[in-house]
Coordinates of N, CA, C and O in Angstrom, one line a residue:
M642 N 27.1 -21.5 -23.9 CA 27.4 -20.8 -22.6 C 26.1 -20.8 -21.7 O 25.0 -20.6 -22.2
R643 N 26.3 -21.2 -20.5 CA 25.2 -21.2 -19.5 C 24.7 -19.8 -19.1 O 25.5 -18.9 -19.1
M644 N 23.4 -19.7 -18.9 CA 22.9 -18.4 -18.4 C 23.2 -18.2 -17.0 O 23.2 -19.1 -16.2
S645 N 23.5 -17.0 -16.6 CA 23.9 -16.7 -15.3 C 22.7 -16.7 -14.3 O 21.6 -16.5 -14.7
P646 N 22.9 -17.0 -13.0 CA 21.8 -17.0 -12.1 C 21.1 -15.7 -12.0 O 19.9 -15.6 -11.8
D647 N 21.9 -14.6 -12.1 CA 21.3 -13.2 -12.1 C 20.3 -13.0 -13.2 O 19.2 -12.5 -13.0
L648 N 20.6 -13.5 -14.4 CA 19.8 -13.4 -15.5 C 18.5 -14.3 -15.4 O 17.4 -13.8 -15.7
L649 N 18.7 -15.4 -14.8 CA 17.5 -16.3 -14.6 C 16.6 -15.7 -13.6 O 15.4 -15.8 -13.7
L650 N 17.2 -15.1 -12.5 CA 16.4 -14.5 -11.5 C 15.6 -13.3 -12.1 O 14.4 -13.1 -11.8
A651 N 16.3 -12.5 -13.0 CA 15.6 -11.4 -13.6 C 14.4 -11.9 -14.5 O 13.4 -11.3 -14.5
L652 N 14.6 -13.0 -15.2 CA 13.6 -13.6 -16.0 C 12.4 -14.0 -15.1 O 11.2 -13.8 -15.5
F653 N 12.7 -14.6 -14.0 CA 11.6 -15.0 -13.1 C 10.8 -13.8 -12.6 O 9.6 -13.8 -12.6
L654 N 11.5 -12.7 -12.2 CA 10.8 -11.5 -11.8 C 10.0 -10.8 -12.9 O 8.9 -10.4 -12.6
I655 N 10.6 -10.8 -14.1 CA 9.8 -10.2 -15.2 C 8.6 -11.0 -15.5 O 7.5 -10.5 -15.7
S656 N 8.7 -12.4 -15.5 CA 7.5 -13.2 -15.7 C 6.5 -13.0 -14.6 O 5.3 -13.0 -14.9
F657 N 7.0 -12.9 -13.3 CA 6.1 -12.8 -12.2 C 5.3 -11.4 -12.3 O 4.1 -11.4 -12.2
L658 N 6.1 -10.3 -12.5 CA 5.5 -9.0 -12.5 C 4.6 -8.8 -13.6 O 3.5 -8.1 -13.5
S659 N 4.9 -9.3 -14.8 CA 4.1 -9.1 -16.0 C 2.8 -9.8 -15.9 O 1.8 -9.4 -16.5
N660 N 2.7 -10.9 -15.1 CA 1.5 -11.7 -15.0 C 0.7 -11.3 -13.7 O -0.4 -11.7 -13.6
A661 N 1.3 -10.5 -12.9 CA 0.7 -10.0 -11.7 C -0.1 -8.8 -11.9 O -0.8 -8.3 -11.0
T662 N 0.0 -8.2 -13.1 CA -0.8 -7.0 -13.5 C -2.1 -7.5 -14.1 O -2.1 -8.1 -15.2
P663 N -3.3 -7.1 -13.5 CA -4.5 -7.6 -14.1 C -4.7 -7.1 -15.5 O -4.7 -5.9 -15.8
F664 N -5.0 -8.1 -16.4 CA -5.4 -7.9 -17.8 C -4.3 -7.3 -18.7 O -4.6 -7.1 -19.9
F665 N -3.2 -7.0 -18.2 CA -2.1 -6.5 -19.1 C -0.8 -6.7 -18.5 O -0.6 -6.5 -17.3
G666 N 0.2 -7.0 -19.3 CA 1.6 -7.1 -18.8 C 2.5 -7.2 -20.0 O 2.1 -7.5 -21.2
A667 N 3.8 -7.0 -19.8 CA 4.8 -7.1 -20.9 C 4.8 -8.5 -21.4 O 4.5 -9.5 -20.6
S668 N 5.2 -8.7 -22.6 CA 5.4 -10.0 -23.2 C 6.6 -10.7 -22.6 O 7.7 -10.5 -23.2
Y669 N 6.5 -11.4 -21.5 CA 7.7 -12.0 -20.9 C 8.3 -13.1 -21.7 O 9.5 -13.3 -21.7
T670 N 7.5 -13.7 -22.6 CA 8.1 -14.8 -23.4 C 9.0 -14.1 -24.5 O 10.0 -14.7 -24.9
L671 N 8.6 -12.9 -25.0 CA 9.3 -12.2 -26.0 C 10.6 -11.7 -25.4 O 11.7 -11.8 -26.1
I672 N 10.6 -11.2 -24.2 CA 11.8 -10.8 -23.5 C 12.7 -12.0 -23.3 O 13.9 -11.9 -23.5
A673 N 12.2 -13.1 -22.9 CA 13.0 -14.3 -22.7 C 13.6 -14.8 -24.0 O 14.8 -15.2 -24.0
A674 N 12.9 -14.7 -25.1 CA 13.4 -15.1 -26.4 C 14.6 -14.2 -26.8 O 15.6 -14.7 -27.3
G675 N 14.5 -12.9 -26.5 CA 15.5 -12.0 -26.9 C 16.8 -12.2 -26.0 O 17.9 -12.2 -26.6
L676 N 16.6 -12.5 -24.8 CA 17.7 -12.8 -23.9 C 18.4 -14.1 -24.3 O 19.6 -14.2 -24.2
L677 N 17.6 -15.0 -24.7 CA 18.2 -16.3 -25.1 C 19.0 -16.2 -26.3 O 20.0 -16.8 -26.5
S678 N 18.5 -15.3 -27.3 CA 19.3 -15.1 -28.5 C 20.6 -14.5 -28.2 O 21.6 -14.8 -28.8
K679 N 20.7 -13.5 -27.2 CA 21.9 -12.8 -26.9 C 22.8 -13.7 -26.1 O 24.1 -13.7 -26.2
S680 N 22.3 -14.6 -25.3 CA 23.1 -15.4 -24.4 C 23.6 -16.6 -25.1 O 24.6 -17.2 -24.7
G681 N 23.0 -17.0 -26.2 CA 23.5 -18.2 -27.0 C 22.5 -19.3 -26.8 O 22.3 -19.7 -25.7
F682 N 22.0 -19.8 -27.9 CA 21.0 -20.9 -27.8 C 21.6 -22.2 -27.6 O 22.5 -22.6 -28.3
T683 N 21.2 -22.9 -26.5 CA 21.4 -24.3 -26.3 C 20.2 -25.0 -25.8 O 19.3 -24.3 -25.3
A684 N 20.1 -26.3 -25.9 CA 18.9 -27.0 -25.5 C 18.7 -26.8 -24.0 O 17.5 -26.6 -23.5
F685 N 19.8 -26.8 -23.2 CA 19.7 -26.6 -21.8 C 19.2 -25.2 -21.4 O 18.4 -25.0 -20.5
N686 N 19.8 -24.2 -22.1 CA 19.3 -22.8 -21.8 C 17.9 -22.6 -22.1 O 17.1 -21.9 -21.4
L687 N 17.4 -23.2 -23.2 CA 16.0 -23.1 -23.5 C 15.1 -23.8 -22.5 O 14.1 -23.3 -22.0
F688 N 15.6 -25.0 -22.0 CA 14.8 -25.7 -20.9 C 14.8 -24.8 -19.7 O 13.7 -24.7 -19.0
E689 N 15.9 -24.2 -19.3 CA 15.9 -23.4 -18.1 C 15.0 -22.2 -18.2 O 14.2 -21.9 -17.3
I690 N 15.0 -21.5 -19.4 CA 14.1 -20.4 -19.6 C 12.7 -20.7 -19.6 O 11.8 -20.0 -19.0
I691 N 12.3 -21.8 -20.2 CA 10.9 -22.3 -20.2 C 10.4 -22.6 -18.8 O 9.3 -22.1 -18.4
L692 N 11.3 -23.3 -18.0 CA 10.9 -23.6 -16.7 C 10.8 -22.4 -15.8 O 9.8 -22.2 -15.0
I693 N 11.8 -21.5 -15.8 CA 11.8 -20.3 -15.0 C 10.6 -19.4 -15.3 O 10.0 -18.9 -14.4
T694 N 10.4 -19.1 -16.6 CA 9.3 -18.2 -16.9 C 7.9 -18.8 -16.6 O 7.0 -18.1 -16.2
G695 N 7.8 -20.1 -16.9 CA 6.6 -20.8 -16.6 C 6.2 -20.8 -15.1 O 5.1 -20.5 -14.7
V696 N 7.2 -21.0 -14.2 CA 7.0 -21.0 -12.8 C 6.7 -19.5 -12.3 O 5.8 -19.3 -11.5
G697 N 7.5 -18.6 -12.8 CA 7.2 -17.2 -12.4 C 5.8 -16.7 -12.8 O 5.2 -16.1 -12.0
A698 N 5.4 -17.0 -14.0 CA 4.1 -16.6 -14.5 C 3.0 -17.3 -13.7 O 2.0 -16.7 -13.4
S699 N 3.2 -18.6 -13.4 CA 2.1 -19.3 -12.7 C 2.0 -18.9 -11.2 O 0.9 -18.7 -10.7
V700 N 3.1 -18.7 -10.6 CA 3.1 -18.2 -9.2 C 2.4 -16.9 -9.0 O 1.7 -16.6 -8.1
S701 N 2.6 -16.0 -10.0 CA 2.0 -14.7 -9.9 C 0.5 -14.7 -10.0 O -0.1 -13.7 -9.6
K702 N -0.1 -15.8 -10.5 CA -1.5 -15.8 -10.6 C -2.2 -15.9 -9.2 O -3.4 -15.7 -9.1
N703 N -1.4 -16.2 -8.2 CA -1.9 -16.1 -6.8 C -2.3 -14.7 -6.5 O -3.2 -14.5 -5.6
V704 N -1.7 -13.7 -7.2 CA -2.1 -12.3 -7.0 C -3.5 -12.1 -7.5 O -4.3 -11.5 -6.8
M705 N -3.8 -12.7 -8.7 CA -5.1 -12.6 -9.2 C -6.1 -13.3 -8.3 O -7.3 -12.8 -8.1
Y706 N -5.7 -14.4 -7.8 CA -6.6 -15.2 -6.9 C -6.9 -14.3 -5.6 O -8.1 -14.3 -5.2
A707 N -5.9 -13.7 -5.1 CA -6.0 -12.9 -3.9 C -6.9 -11.7 -4.2 O -7.7 -11.2 -3.3
I708 N -6.8 -11.1 -5.4 CA -7.6 -10.0 -5.8 C -9.1 -10.4 -5.8 O -10.0 -9.7 -5.3
G709 N -9.3 -11.6 -6.3 CA -10.7 -12.2 -6.3 C -11.3 -12.3 -4.9 O -12.5 -12.0 -4.7
I710 N -10.4 -12.7 -4.0 CA -10.9 -12.8 -2.6 C -11.2 -11.4 -2.0 O -12.2 -11.2 -1.4
G711 N -10.4 -10.4 -2.4 CA -10.5 -9.1 -1.9 C -11.7 -8.3 -2.4 O -12.3 -7.5 -1.7
V712 N -12.1 -8.7 -3.7 CA -13.3 -8.0 -4.3 C -14.5 -8.9 -4.4 O -15.4 -8.7 -5.2
K713 N -14.5 -9.9 -3.5 CA -15.6 -10.8 -3.5 C -17.0 -10.1 -3.4 O -17.9 -10.5 -4.0
G714 N -17.1 -9.1 -2.5 CA -18.3 -8.4 -2.3 C -18.9 -7.8 -3.6 O -20.0 -8.1 -4.0
P715 N -18.1 -6.9 -4.2 CA -18.5 -6.3 -5.5 C -18.8 -7.3 -6.6 O -19.7 -7.2 -7.4
L716 N -17.9 -8.4 -6.6 CA -18.1 -9.4 -7.7 C -19.4 -10.2 -7.5 O -20.0 -10.7 -8.5
S717 N -19.9 -10.3 -6.3 CA -21.1 -11.1 -6.0 C -22.3 -10.4 -6.7 O -23.3 -11.1 -6.9
R718 N -22.2 -9.1 -7.0 CA -23.3 -8.5 -7.6 C -23.2 -8.6 -9.2 O -24.1 -8.2 -9.9
N719 N -22.1 -9.1 -9.7 CA -22.0 -9.4 -11.1 C -22.8 -10.6 -11.5 O -22.8 -11.6 -10.8
K720 N -23.4 -10.5 -12.7 CA -24.3 -11.6 -13.1 C -23.6 -12.9 -13.3 O -24.2 -14.0 -13.4
N721 N -22.2 -12.8 -13.5 CA -21.5 -14.1 -13.8 C -21.0 -14.8 -12.5 O -20.4 -15.8 -12.6
S722 N -21.1 -14.2 -11.3 CA -20.6 -14.7 -10.1 C -21.2 -16.1 -9.8 O -20.5 -17.0 -9.4
E723 N -22.5 -16.2 -9.9 CA -23.2 -17.5 -9.6 C -22.8 -18.5 -10.6 O -22.6 -19.7 -10.3
F724 N -22.6 -18.1 -11.9 CA -22.1 -19.0 -12.9 C -20.8 -19.6 -12.6 O -20.5 -20.8 -12.7
L725 N -19.8 -18.7 -12.1 CA -18.5 -19.2 -11.7 C -18.6 -20.2 -10.5 O -17.9 -21.2 -10.5
R726 N -19.4 -19.8 -9.5 CA -19.5 -20.7 -8.4 C -20.0 -22.1 -8.8 O -19.6 -23.1 -8.2
R727 N -20.9 -22.1 -9.8 CA -21.4 -23.4 -10.2 C -20.4 -24.2 -11.0 O -20.2 -25.4 -10.7
I728 N -19.7 -23.6 -12.0 CA -18.8 -24.4 -12.8 C -17.5 -24.8 -12.0 O -16.8 -25.7 -12.4
I729 N -17.2 -24.1 -10.9 CA -16.0 -24.4 -10.2 C -16.1 -25.8 -9.5 O -15.1 -26.5 -9.3
K730 N -17.4 -26.3 -9.4 CA -17.6 -27.6 -8.8 C -17.3 -28.7 -9.7 O -17.3 -29.9 -9.3
N731 N -17.1 -28.4 -11.0 CA -16.8 -29.5 -11.9 C -15.5 -29.2 -12.7 O -14.9 -28.2 -12.5
R732 N -15.1 -30.2 -13.6 CA -13.9 -30.1 -14.2 C -13.8 -29.0 -15.3 O -12.7 -28.6 -15.7
S733 N -14.9 -28.5 -15.8 CA -15.0 -27.5 -16.8 C -14.2 -26.2 -16.5 O -13.6 -25.6 -17.3
F734 N -14.3 -25.8 -15.2 CA -13.6 -24.6 -14.8 C -12.1 -24.8 -14.9 O -11.4 -23.9 -15.5
Y735 N -11.6 -25.9 -14.5 CA -10.1 -26.1 -14.5 C -9.6 -26.4 -15.9 O -8.5 -26.0 -16.3
F736 N -10.5 -27.0 -16.8 CA -10.2 -27.1 -18.2 C -10.1 -25.8 -18.9 O -9.2 -25.5 -19.6
A737 N -11.1 -24.9 -18.6 CA -11.1 -23.6 -19.2 C -9.9 -22.8 -18.7 O -9.3 -22.0 -19.5
L738 N -9.5 -22.9 -17.4 CA -8.4 -22.2 -16.9 C -7.1 -22.7 -17.6 O -6.2 -21.8 -17.9
L739 N -7.0 -24.0 -17.8 CA -5.8 -24.5 -18.5 C -5.7 -23.9 -19.9 O -4.6 -23.4 -20.4
V740 N -6.8 -23.9 -20.7 CA -6.8 -23.4 -22.0 C -6.5 -21.9 -22.1 O -5.7 -21.5 -22.9
L741 N -7.1 -21.1 -21.2 CA -6.9 -19.7 -21.2 C -5.5 -19.3 -20.7 O -5.0 -18.3 -21.2
A742 N -4.9 -20.1 -19.9 CA -3.6 -19.9 -19.4 C -2.6 -20.0 -20.5 O -1.5 -19.4 -20.6
F743 N -2.9 -20.9 -21.5 CA -2.0 -21.2 -22.6 C -2.2 -20.2 -23.8 O -1.2 -19.9 -24.5
I744 N -3.4 -19.7 -24.0 CA -3.7 -18.8 -25.1 C -2.7 -17.6 -25.1 O -2.6 -16.9 -24.1
P745 N -2.0 -17.4 -26.2 CA -1.1 -16.2 -26.3 C -1.8 -14.9 -26.4 O -2.9 -14.8 -26.9
L746 N -1.1 -13.8 -26.0 CA -1.5 -12.4 -26.1 C -2.7 -12.0 -25.2 O -2.6 -11.0 -24.6
L747 N -3.8 -12.8 -25.2 CA -5.0 -12.3 -24.5 C -4.9 -12.8 -23.1 O -4.8 -14.0 -22.8
P748 N -5.1 -11.9 -22.1 CA -5.0 -12.2 -20.7 C -6.4 -12.7 -20.1 O -6.8 -12.2 -19.1
L749 N -7.0 -13.6 -20.9 CA -8.4 -14.0 -20.5 C -8.4 -14.8 -19.2 O -9.4 -14.9 -18.5
D750 N -7.2 -15.4 -18.9 CA -7.2 -16.3 -17.7 C -7.3 -15.4 -16.4 O -7.6 -16.0 -15.4
D751 N -6.9 -14.2 -16.5 CA -7.0 -13.3 -15.3 C -8.4 -13.3 -14.7 O -8.6 -13.3 -13.5
F752 N -9.5 -13.3 -15.6 CA -10.8 -13.3 -15.1 C -11.1 -14.6 -14.4 O -11.9 -14.5 -13.4
M753 N -10.6 -15.7 -14.9 CA -10.9 -16.9 -14.2 C -10.2 -17.0 -12.8 O -10.8 -17.6 -11.9
Y754 N -9.0 -16.5 -12.8 CA -8.3 -16.5 -11.5 C -8.9 -15.6 -10.5 O -9.1 -16.0 -9.3
I755 N -9.4 -14.5 -10.9 CA -10.1 -13.5 -10.0 C -11.4 -14.2 -9.6 O -11.8 -14.2 -8.4
G756 N -12.1 -14.7 -10.5 CA -13.4 -15.4 -10.2 C -13.2 -16.6 -9.3 O -14.0 -16.9 -8.4
G757 N -12.1 -17.3 -9.6 CA -11.8 -18.5 -8.7 C -11.5 -18.1 -7.3 O -12.0 -18.8 -6.4
G758 N -10.8 -17.0 -7.1 CA -10.6 -16.5 -5.7 C -11.9 -16.1 -5.0 O -12.1 -16.4 -3.9
A759 N -12.7 -15.4 -5.8 CA -14.0 -14.9 -5.2 C -14.9 -16.1 -4.9 O -15.7 -16.0 -3.9
A760 N -14.9 -17.1 -5.7 CA -15.7 -18.3 -5.5 C -15.1 -19.4 -4.7 O -15.6 -20.5 -4.6
K761 N -13.9 -19.2 -4.2 CA -13.2 -20.1 -3.3 C -12.8 -21.4 -4.0 O -13.1 -22.5 -3.5
A762 N -12.3 -21.3 -5.2 CA -11.8 -22.5 -5.9 C -10.6 -23.1 -5.2 O -9.9 -22.3 -4.4
S763 N -10.3 -24.4 -5.3 CA -9.2 -25.0 -4.6 C -7.8 -24.3 -5.0 O -7.5 -24.3 -6.2
P764 N -7.1 -23.7 -4.1 CA -5.9 -23.0 -4.4 C -4.8 -24.0 -5.0 O -4.1 -23.7 -5.9
L765 N -4.8 -25.3 -4.5 CA -3.9 -26.2 -5.0 C -4.1 -26.6 -6.4 O -3.2 -26.6 -7.3
K766 N -5.4 -26.8 -6.8 CA -5.8 -27.1 -8.1 C -5.5 -26.0 -9.1 O -5.0 -26.1 -10.2
V767 N -5.8 -24.8 -8.6 CA -5.6 -23.6 -9.4 C -4.1 -23.4 -9.7 O -3.7 -23.1 -10.8
N768 N -3.3 -23.6 -8.7 CA -1.8 -23.5 -8.9 C -1.3 -24.5 -9.8 O -0.4 -24.3 -10.7
L769 N -1.7 -25.8 -9.7 CA -1.3 -26.8 -10.6 C -1.6 -26.6 -12.0 O -0.8 -26.8 -12.9
V770 N -2.9 -26.2 -12.2 CA -3.3 -25.9 -13.6 C -2.6 -24.7 -14.2 O -2.2 -24.7 -15.3
A771 N -2.3 -23.7 -13.3 CA -1.6 -22.5 -13.8 C -0.2 -22.9 -14.2 O 0.4 -22.4 -15.2
L772 N 0.5 -23.7 -13.4 CA 1.8 -24.2 -13.7 C 1.9 -24.9 -15.0 O 2.8 -24.6 -15.9
V773 N 1.0 -25.9 -15.2 CA 1.0 -26.6 -16.5 C 0.7 -25.7 -17.7 O 1.4 -25.8 -18.7
G774 N -0.3 -24.8 -17.5 CA -0.6 -23.9 -18.6 C 0.5 -23.0 -19.0 O 0.8 -22.8 -20.2
K775 N 1.2 -22.4 -18.0 CA 2.2 -21.4 -18.3 C 3.5 -22.0 -18.8 O 4.2 -21.5 -19.6
V776 N 3.8 -23.3 -18.3 CA 5.0 -24.0 -18.9 C 4.7 -24.3 -20.3 O 5.6 -24.2 -21.2
M777 N 3.5 -24.8 -20.6 CA 3.1 -25.0 -22.0 C 3.2 -23.8 -22.9 O 3.7 -23.8 -24.0
K778 N 2.7 -22.7 -22.3 CA 2.8 -21.4 -23.1 C 4.2 -21.0 -23.4 O 4.5 -20.6 -24.5
S779 N 5.1 -21.1 -22.4 CA 6.5 -20.8 -22.6 C 7.2 -21.7 -23.6 O 8.0 -21.3 -24.5
S780 N 6.8 -23.0 -23.5 CA 7.4 -24.0 -24.4 C 7.0 -23.7 -25.9 O 7.8 -24.0 -26.8
F781 N 5.8 -23.2 -26.1 CA 5.3 -22.9 -27.4 C 5.8 -21.6 -27.9 O 6.3 -21.4 -29.1
E782 N 5.7 -20.5 -27.1 CA 6.0 -19.2 -27.5 C 7.4 -18.8 -27.7 O 7.8 -18.1 -28.6
I783 N 8.3 -19.2 -26.7 CA 9.7 -18.8 -26.7 C 10.4 -19.3 -28.0 O 11.1 -18.4 -28.6
P784 N 10.4 -20.5 -28.3 CA 11.1 -20.9 -29.6 C 10.5 -20.3 -30.8 O 11.3 -19.9 -31.7
L785 N 9.2 -20.1 -30.8 CA 8.5 -19.5 -32.0 C 9.0 -18.0 -32.1 O 9.3 -17.5 -33.2
E786 N 8.9 -17.3 -30.9 CA 9.3 -15.9 -30.9 C 10.8 -15.7 -31.2 O 11.2 -14.7 -31.8
M787 N 11.6 -16.6 -30.7 CA 13.0 -16.5 -31.0 C 13.3 -16.6 -32.5 O 14.1 -15.9 -33.1
A788 N 12.6 -17.5 -33.1 CA 12.8 -17.7 -34.6 C 12.3 -16.5 -35.4 O 12.9 -16.2 -36.4
G789 N 11.2 -15.9 -34.9 CA 10.7 -14.8 -35.6 C 11.0 -13.4 -35.1 O 10.4 -12.4 -35.5
L790 N 12.0 -13.3 -34.2 CA 12.4 -12.1 -33.6 C 12.8 -11.0 -34.6 O 12.4 -9.8 -34.5
G791 N 13.6 -11.4 -35.5 CA 14.1 -10.5 -36.5 C 13.0 -10.0 -37.4 O 12.9 -8.8 -37.7
L792 N 12.1 -10.9 -37.8 CA 11.0 -10.5 -38.6 C 10.0 -9.5 -37.9 O 9.6 -8.6 -38.5
I793 N 9.8 -9.8 -36.6 CA 8.9 -8.9 -35.9 C 9.4 -7.5 -35.8 O 8.7 -6.5 -36.0
G794 N 10.7 -7.4 -35.5 CA 11.4 -6.1 -35.4 C 11.3 -5.4 -36.7 O 11.0 -4.1 -36.7
S795 N 11.5 -6.0 -37.8 CA 11.5 -5.3 -39.1 C 10.1 -4.9 -39.5 O 9.9 -3.8 -40.0
V796 N 9.1 -5.7 -39.1 CA 7.7 -5.3 -39.4 C 7.2 -4.1 -38.6 O 6.7 -3.2 -39.1
T797 N 7.5 -4.2 -37.3 CA 7.0 -3.1 -36.4 C 7.7 -1.8 -36.7 O 7.1 -0.7 -36.7
S798 N 9.0 -1.8 -37.1 CA 9.7 -0.6 -37.4 C 9.3 0.0 -38.7 O 9.2 1.2 -38.9
A799 N 8.9 -0.9 -39.6 CA 8.5 -0.5 -41.0 C 7.2 0.3 -40.9 O 6.9 1.2 -41.8
I800 N 6.3 0.0 -40.0 CA 5.0 0.7 -39.9 C 5.0 1.7 -38.8 O 4.0 2.3 -38.5
G801 N 6.2 2.0 -38.3 CA 6.3 3.1 -37.4 C 5.8 2.9 -36.0 O 5.5 3.8 -35.2
L802 N 5.7 1.6 -35.6 CA 5.3 1.3 -34.2 C 6.4 0.7 -33.4 O 6.8 -0.4 -33.6
G803 N 6.9 1.6 -32.5 CA 7.9 1.1 -31.6 C 7.3 0.3 -30.4 O 6.1 0.2 -30.3
A804 N 8.2 -0.1 -29.5 CA 7.7 -0.9 -28.4 C 6.7 -0.1 -27.5 O 5.7 -0.7 -27.0
F805 N 7.1 1.2 -27.3 CA 6.2 2.0 -26.4 C 4.8 2.1 -27.0 O 3.8 2.0 -26.3
R806 N 4.7 2.5 -28.3 CA 3.4 2.6 -28.9 C 2.6 1.3 -28.9 O 1.4 1.3 -28.7
L807 N 3.3 0.2 -29.2 CA 2.6 -1.0 -29.2 C 2.1 -1.4 -27.8 O 1.0 -2.0 -27.6
S808 N 2.8 -1.0 -26.7 CA 2.4 -1.3 -25.4 C 1.1 -0.5 -25.0 O 0.2 -0.9 -24.4
L809 N 1.1 0.8 -25.5 CA -0.1 1.6 -25.3 C -1.3 1.1 -26.0 O -2.4 1.0 -25.4
I810 N -1.1 0.6 -27.2 CA -2.2 0.0 -28.0 C -2.7 -1.2 -27.3 O -3.9 -1.5 -27.1
S811 N -1.8 -2.1 -26.8 CA -2.1 -3.3 -26.2 C -2.9 -3.0 -24.9 O -3.9 -3.7 -24.6
T812 N -2.5 -2.0 -24.1 CA -3.2 -1.7 -22.9 C -4.6 -1.3 -23.2 O -5.5 -1.8 -22.5
L813 N -4.8 -0.4 -24.2 CA -6.2 0.0 -24.5 C -7.0 -1.2 -25.0 O -8.2 -1.3 -24.5
V814 N -6.4 -2.1 -25.8 CA -7.2 -3.2 -26.3 C -7.6 -4.1 -25.1 O -8.8 -4.6 -25.0
F815 N -6.7 -4.4 -24.2 CA -7.0 -5.3 -23.1 C -8.0 -4.7 -22.1 O -8.8 -5.4 -21.6
L816 N -7.9 -3.3 -21.9 CA -8.9 -2.7 -21.1 C -10.3 -2.8 -21.7 O -11.3 -3.1 -21.0
L817 N -10.4 -2.5 -23.0 CA -11.7 -2.6 -23.7 C -12.2 -4.1 -23.6 O -13.4 -4.3 -23.5
L818 N -11.3 -5.0 -23.8 CA -11.6 -6.4 -23.8 C -12.2 -6.8 -22.4 O -13.2 -7.5 -22.3
G819 N -11.6 -6.2 -21.4 CA -12.0 -6.5 -20.0 C -13.5 -6.0 -19.8 O -14.3 -6.7 -19.2
V820 N -13.8 -4.8 -20.3 CA -15.1 -4.3 -20.2 C -16.1 -5.2 -20.9 O -17.2 -5.5 -20.4
V821 N -15.8 -5.6 -22.1 CA -16.7 -6.4 -22.9 C -16.9 -7.8 -22.2 O -18.1 -8.2 -22.1
L822 N -15.9 -8.4 -21.7 CA -16.0 -9.7 -21.1 C -16.9 -9.6 -19.8 O -17.6 -10.6 -19.5
L823 N -16.8 -8.5 -19.1 CA -17.6 -8.4 -17.9 C -19.1 -8.2 -18.2 O -20.0 -8.5 -17.4
K824 N -19.3 -7.7 -19.4 CA -20.7 -7.4 -19.9 C -21.4 -8.7 -20.4 O -22.6 -8.8 -20.5
I825 N -20.5 -9.6 -20.9 CA -21.1 -10.9 -21.5 C -21.7 -11.7 -20.4 O -21.2 -11.9 -19.3
D826 N -22.8 -12.3 -20.7 CA -23.5 -13.3 -19.8 C -22.8 -14.7 -20.1 O -23.1 -15.3 -21.1
W827 N -21.9 -15.1 -19.2 CA -21.1 -16.3 -19.5 C -22.0 -17.6 -19.5 O -21.7 -18.5 -20.2
E828 N -23.0 -17.6 -18.7 CA -23.9 -18.8 -18.6 C -24.6 -19.0 -19.9 O -24.7 -20.1 -20.4
V829 N -25.2 -17.9 -20.5 CA -25.9 -18.0 -21.8 C -24.9 -18.4 -22.9 O -25.2 -19.2 -23.7
T830 N -23.7 -17.8 -22.8 CA -22.7 -18.1 -23.8 C -22.3 -19.6 -23.7 O -22.1 -20.3 -24.8
E831 N -22.1 -20.1 -22.5 CA -21.8 -21.5 -22.3 C -22.9 -22.4 -22.9 O -22.6 -23.4 -23.6
K832 N -24.1 -22.1 -22.7 CA -25.2 -22.9 -23.2 C -25.2 -22.9 -24.8 O -25.5 -23.9 -25.4
R833 N -25.0 -21.7 -25.3 CA -24.9 -21.6 -26.8 C -23.8 -22.4 -27.4 O -24.0 -23.1 -28.4
V834 N -22.6 -22.4 -26.8 CA -21.5 -23.1 -27.3 C -21.7 -24.6 -27.2 O -21.4 -25.4 -28.1
K835 N -22.3 -25.0 -26.0 CA -22.6 -26.5 -25.9 C -23.6 -26.9 -26.9 O -23.5 -28.0 -27.5
A836 N -24.6 -26.1 -27.1 CA -25.6 -26.5 -28.1 C -25.1 -26.5 -29.5 O -25.4 -27.4 -30.3
R837 N -24.2 -25.5 -29.8 CA -23.6 -25.4 -31.2 C -22.7 -26.6 -31.5 O -22.8 -27.2 -32.6
F838 N -21.9 -27.0 -30.5 CA -20.9 -28.1 -30.7 C -21.3 -29.4 -30.1 O -20.6 -30.4 -30.1
K839 N -22.5 -29.4 -29.5 CA -23.1 -30.7 -28.9 C -22.2 -31.2 -27.8 O -21.9 -32.4 -27.8
L840 N -21.7 -30.3 -26.9 CA -20.8 -30.7 -25.9 C -21.6 -31.1 -24.6 O -22.7 -30.6 -24.4
R841 N -21.1 -32.0 -23.8 CA -21.8 -32.5 -22.6 C -21.1 -32.3 -21.3 O -21.5 -32.8 -20.3
F842 N -19.9 -31.7 -21.3 CA -19.2 -31.5 -20.1 C -19.7 -30.3 -19.3 O -20.3 -29.4 -19.9

């Protein structure tokens, strides 16, 4: 059975809104996996959901980019602002953006989008990388989460953690993570990683 246009629009909006919230949002891929299970799995339905959620999530990152432009003044006083301006000039920024856009659970890419807006990264390149990264994320997570949806539900209910409590815990974790990442000196970290793994990019 084909998914209705209303349901696809709802998935787009869920993907957009969950990714337009700095550092935290609902798991739009998990919601998509649940809706796909109820609607009936077909290869075409899966393709539609992956594309719709990927586009919705990537378009919403323009909100993060705009936030970066809006807080450019305060961000300029952060020790990492000069580092971002420097790496934006080469491919390492867009490579990091692609990797972080794909990583599940952690909203680390939000920092890069905000920093990209503050440092005036190319909007076209940022959007293209976001699109590829989020479509890759949906392609990986939705089939996996659909397969494990029953197991996830049984585990969380067994330990007494409903969706609401899990969302509160996730919010706290992401807020703390945001504070930690702002305190890290990214330039020093980059040098250490390059030295450790002998990277030259």
